[in-house]
Structure formats: C-alpha cells, structure tokens
Amino acid sequence: MTKIIINSELTCPECGDRKLLEMPTNACQWFYECTACQVLLKPLKGDCCVFCSYGSVPCPPIQESGSCSGCES
C-alpha cells in the first residue's frame, strides 16, 4: 500500500505565488482563492480539483485509486 501524501504546494498560474497546503483526504477541492492576487483557481478541464491542476502532488483520491469518481459533480 502506497503512503498518501497530504501536503501539496499549490502554485497560482496568475502571479506565481506558492502555498504549501494540506489537502482534504476524502474529497476534491474545486476552488481556491489565491491569497496574493485573489484570483479564484478552478480545476483545468479533465482534472478533478485544484491540486491536480496546480499542485505539486495530486489529490489523495487520485493517489489512492487513480480516480476521483466519488468527487466529481
């Protein structure tokens, strides 16, 4: 069994600001407001959450099963 990494460095595509954040372990985070420039980040097409789009580590559901089927709307 692979150890799930719960911290990911989120990088804002607008201003380049980086924050080390703890990811939710049982859900996907669909939105994040950059604390530096206040842009609202949303997942890129095909990604389930902001961590899969802008993070250094994919979200825990992706790490665990390779799928976010339980998280998608």
Short mmCIF file of N, CA and C in Angstrom, two decimals, residues 3-71:
data_model
loop_
_atom_site.label_atom_id
_atom_site.label_comp_id
_atom_site.label_asym_id
_atom_site.label_seq_id
_atom_site.Cartn_x
_atom_site.Cartn_y
_atom_site.Cartn_z
N LYS A 3 1.88 5.10 0.62
CA LYS A 3 1.57 6.14 1.60
C LYS A 3 0.99 7.35 0.88
N ILE A 4 -0.14 7.85 1.37
CA ILE A 4 -0.80 9.01 0.78
C ILE A 4 -0.12 10.28 1.29
N ILE A 5 0.27 11.14 0.37
CA ILE A 5 0.86 12.43 0.71
C ILE A 5 -0.29 13.42 0.83
N ILE A 6 -0.36 14.13 1.96
CA ILE A 6 -1.49 15.04 2.16
C ILE A 6 -1.13 16.52 1.99
N ASN A 7 0.15 16.83 1.81
CA ASN A 7 0.55 18.21 1.59
C ASN A 7 0.97 18.41 0.14
N SER A 8 0.53 19.52 -0.43
CA SER A 8 0.87 19.83 -1.82
C SER A 8 1.16 21.33 -1.91
N GLU A 9 2.15 21.68 -2.70
CA GLU A 9 2.45 23.09 -2.92
C GLU A 9 1.62 23.57 -4.11
N LEU A 10 0.69 24.45 -3.84
CA LEU A 10 -0.20 24.99 -4.86
C LEU A 10 0.45 26.25 -5.43
N THR A 11 0.57 26.31 -6.76
CA THR A 11 1.18 27.47 -7.43
C THR A 11 0.12 28.19 -8.25
N CYS A 12 -0.07 29.47 -7.97
CA CYS A 12 -1.03 30.28 -8.71
C CYS A 12 -0.51 30.53 -10.12
N PRO A 13 -1.30 30.21 -11.14
CA PRO A 13 -0.85 30.43 -12.52
C PRO A 13 -0.85 31.91 -12.92
N GLU A 14 -1.53 32.74 -12.15
CA GLU A 14 -1.61 34.17 -12.46
C GLU A 14 -0.40 34.94 -11.93
N CYS A 15 -0.06 34.73 -10.66
CA CYS A 15 1.00 35.54 -10.05
C CYS A 15 2.22 34.73 -9.62
N GLY A 16 2.12 33.39 -9.64
CA GLY A 16 3.26 32.54 -9.27
C GLY A 16 3.41 32.32 -7.78
N ASP A 17 2.49 32.87 -6.97
CA ASP A 17 2.57 32.67 -5.53
C ASP A 17 2.42 31.19 -5.21
N ARG A 18 3.14 30.72 -4.21
CA ARG A 18 3.11 29.31 -3.83
C ARG A 18 2.74 29.19 -2.37
N LYS A 19 1.88 28.21 -2.09
CA LYS A 19 1.47 27.92 -0.72
C LYS A 19 1.50 26.41 -0.51
N LEU A 20 2.07 25.99 0.61
CA LEU A 20 2.03 24.59 1.00
C LEU A 20 0.74 24.39 1.78
N LEU A 21 -0.14 23.55 1.25
CA LEU A 21 -1.45 23.35 1.84
C LEU A 21 -1.71 21.88 2.14
N GLU A 22 -2.54 21.64 3.15
CA GLU A 22 -2.98 20.28 3.45
C GLU A 22 -4.24 20.02 2.64
N MET A 23 -4.23 18.93 1.89
CA MET A 23 -5.36 18.58 1.03
C MET A 23 -6.40 17.81 1.83
N PRO A 24 -7.67 17.97 1.49
CA PRO A 24 -8.68 17.11 2.11
C PRO A 24 -8.42 15.67 1.67
N THR A 25 -8.63 14.73 2.57
CA THR A 25 -8.32 13.34 2.25
C THR A 25 -9.50 12.56 1.68
N ASN A 26 -10.70 13.10 1.81
CA ASN A 26 -11.87 12.34 1.37
C ASN A 26 -12.71 13.08 0.32
N ALA A 27 -12.16 14.14 -0.23
CA ALA A 27 -12.91 14.93 -1.22
C ALA A 27 -11.93 15.72 -2.07
N CYS A 28 -12.44 16.23 -3.17
CA CYS A 28 -11.65 17.09 -4.03
C CYS A 28 -11.97 18.55 -3.73
N GLN A 29 -10.97 19.41 -3.83
CA GLN A 29 -11.18 20.84 -3.61
C GLN A 29 -11.31 21.50 -4.97
N TRP A 30 -12.51 21.97 -5.28
CA TRP A 30 -12.79 22.52 -6.60
C TRP A 30 -12.36 23.96 -6.78
N PHE A 31 -12.23 24.72 -5.68
CA PHE A 31 -11.88 26.14 -5.78
C PHE A 31 -10.83 26.49 -4.75
N TYR A 32 -10.01 27.47 -5.10
CA TYR A 32 -9.04 28.04 -4.16
C TYR A 32 -8.81 29.48 -4.55
N GLU A 33 -8.92 30.39 -3.58
CA GLU A 33 -8.64 31.80 -3.85
C GLU A 33 -7.20 32.09 -3.45
N CYS A 34 -6.42 32.56 -4.42
CA CYS A 34 -5.01 32.90 -4.17
C CYS A 34 -4.95 34.01 -3.13
N THR A 35 -4.14 33.81 -2.11
CA THR A 35 -4.04 34.82 -1.05
C THR A 35 -3.22 36.03 -1.50
N ALA A 36 -2.45 35.90 -2.57
CA ALA A 36 -1.63 37.01 -3.04
C ALA A 36 -2.38 37.92 -4.03
N CYS A 37 -3.06 37.32 -5.01
CA CYS A 37 -3.69 38.14 -6.06
C CYS A 37 -5.22 38.00 -6.09
N GLN A 38 -5.77 37.16 -5.24
CA GLN A 38 -7.20 36.94 -5.10
C GLN A 38 -7.89 36.31 -6.32
N VAL A 39 -7.15 35.77 -7.27
CA VAL A 39 -7.78 35.07 -8.39
C VAL A 39 -8.36 33.76 -7.86
N LEU A 40 -9.52 33.38 -8.39
CA LEU A 40 -10.16 32.15 -7.99
C LEU A 40 -9.71 31.03 -8.93
N LEU A 41 -8.98 30.07 -8.38
CA LEU A 41 -8.50 28.94 -9.17
C LEU A 41 -9.58 27.87 -9.24
N LYS A 42 -9.74 27.31 -10.43
CA LYS A 42 -10.67 26.21 -10.68
C LYS A 42 -9.89 25.13 -11.41
N PRO A 43 -10.31 23.88 -11.30
CA PRO A 43 -9.58 22.79 -11.98
C PRO A 43 -9.56 23.00 -13.50
N LEU A 44 -8.46 22.61 -14.12
CA LEU A 44 -8.38 22.62 -15.58
C LEU A 44 -9.25 21.49 -16.12
N LYS A 45 -9.67 21.61 -17.35
CA LYS A 45 -10.51 20.59 -17.97
C LYS A 45 -9.82 19.23 -17.88
N GLY A 46 -10.54 18.24 -17.40
CA GLY A 46 -10.00 16.89 -17.25
C GLY A 46 -9.44 16.60 -15.87
N ASP A 47 -9.25 17.63 -15.05
CA ASP A 47 -8.76 17.44 -13.68
C ASP A 47 -9.93 17.52 -12.71
N CYS A 48 -9.80 16.82 -11.59
CA CYS A 48 -10.91 16.79 -10.63
C CYS A 48 -10.84 17.89 -9.59
N CYS A 49 -9.66 18.49 -9.40
CA CYS A 49 -9.55 19.51 -8.35
C CYS A 49 -8.36 20.44 -8.62
N VAL A 50 -8.27 21.50 -7.81
CA VAL A 50 -7.19 22.47 -7.99
C VAL A 50 -5.82 21.87 -7.70
N PHE A 51 -5.75 20.87 -6.83
CA PHE A 51 -4.45 20.26 -6.53
C PHE A 51 -3.94 19.44 -7.71
N CYS A 52 -4.86 18.79 -8.43
CA CYS A 52 -4.44 18.04 -9.62
C CYS A 52 -4.01 18.99 -10.74
N SER A 53 -4.56 20.19 -10.77
CA SER A 53 -4.22 21.16 -11.81
C SER A 53 -3.00 22.02 -11.46
N TYR A 54 -2.89 22.46 -10.21
CA TYR A 54 -1.87 23.45 -9.84
C TYR A 54 -0.95 23.01 -8.71
N GLY A 55 -1.14 21.81 -8.19
CA GLY A 55 -0.35 21.37 -7.04
C GLY A 55 0.86 20.54 -7.44
N SER A 56 1.76 20.40 -6.49
CA SER A 56 2.97 19.59 -6.70
C SER A 56 2.67 18.10 -6.53
N VAL A 57 1.54 17.78 -5.91
CA VAL A 57 1.12 16.41 -5.66
C VAL A 57 -0.37 16.32 -5.98
N PRO A 58 -0.82 15.28 -6.69
CA PRO A 58 -2.26 15.14 -6.95
C PRO A 58 -3.03 14.85 -5.66
N CYS A 59 -4.32 15.07 -5.70
CA CYS A 59 -5.16 14.90 -4.51
C CYS A 59 -5.15 13.44 -4.01
N PRO A 60 -5.43 13.25 -2.71
CA PRO A 60 -5.44 11.89 -2.14
C PRO A 60 -6.32 10.87 -2.87
N PRO A 61 -7.55 11.21 -3.31
CA PRO A 61 -8.32 10.21 -4.05
C PRO A 61 -7.62 9.72 -5.32
N ILE A 62 -6.94 10.61 -6.03
CA ILE A 62 -6.18 10.22 -7.23
C ILE A 62 -4.97 9.37 -6.83
N GLN A 63 -4.27 9.76 -5.77
CA GLN A 63 -3.13 8.98 -5.31
C GLN A 63 -3.55 7.57 -4.92
N GLU A 64 -4.69 7.46 -4.26
CA GLU A 64 -5.15 6.18 -3.73
C GLU A 64 -5.68 5.23 -4.81
N SER A 65 -6.54 5.75 -5.69
CA SER A 65 -7.18 4.85 -6.63
C SER A 65 -6.98 5.22 -8.11
N GLY A 66 -6.36 6.37 -8.34
CA GLY A 66 -6.19 6.80 -9.72
C GLY A 66 -7.45 7.41 -10.31
N SER A 67 -8.45 7.60 -9.45
CA SER A 67 -9.74 8.11 -9.92
C SER A 67 -10.38 8.99 -8.86
N CYS A 68 -11.11 9.97 -9.32
CA CYS A 68 -11.87 10.83 -8.42
C CYS A 68 -13.36 10.65 -8.68
N SER A 69 -13.78 9.47 -9.05
CA SER A 69 -15.17 9.25 -9.41
C SER A 69 -16.13 9.62 -8.29
N GLY A 70 -15.72 9.48 -7.06
CA GLY A 70 -16.57 9.85 -5.93
C GLY A 70 -16.60 11.33 -5.65
N CYS A 71 -15.69 12.09 -6.27
CA CYS A 71 -15.59 13.52 -6.00
C CYS A 71 -16.22 14.37 -7.08
#
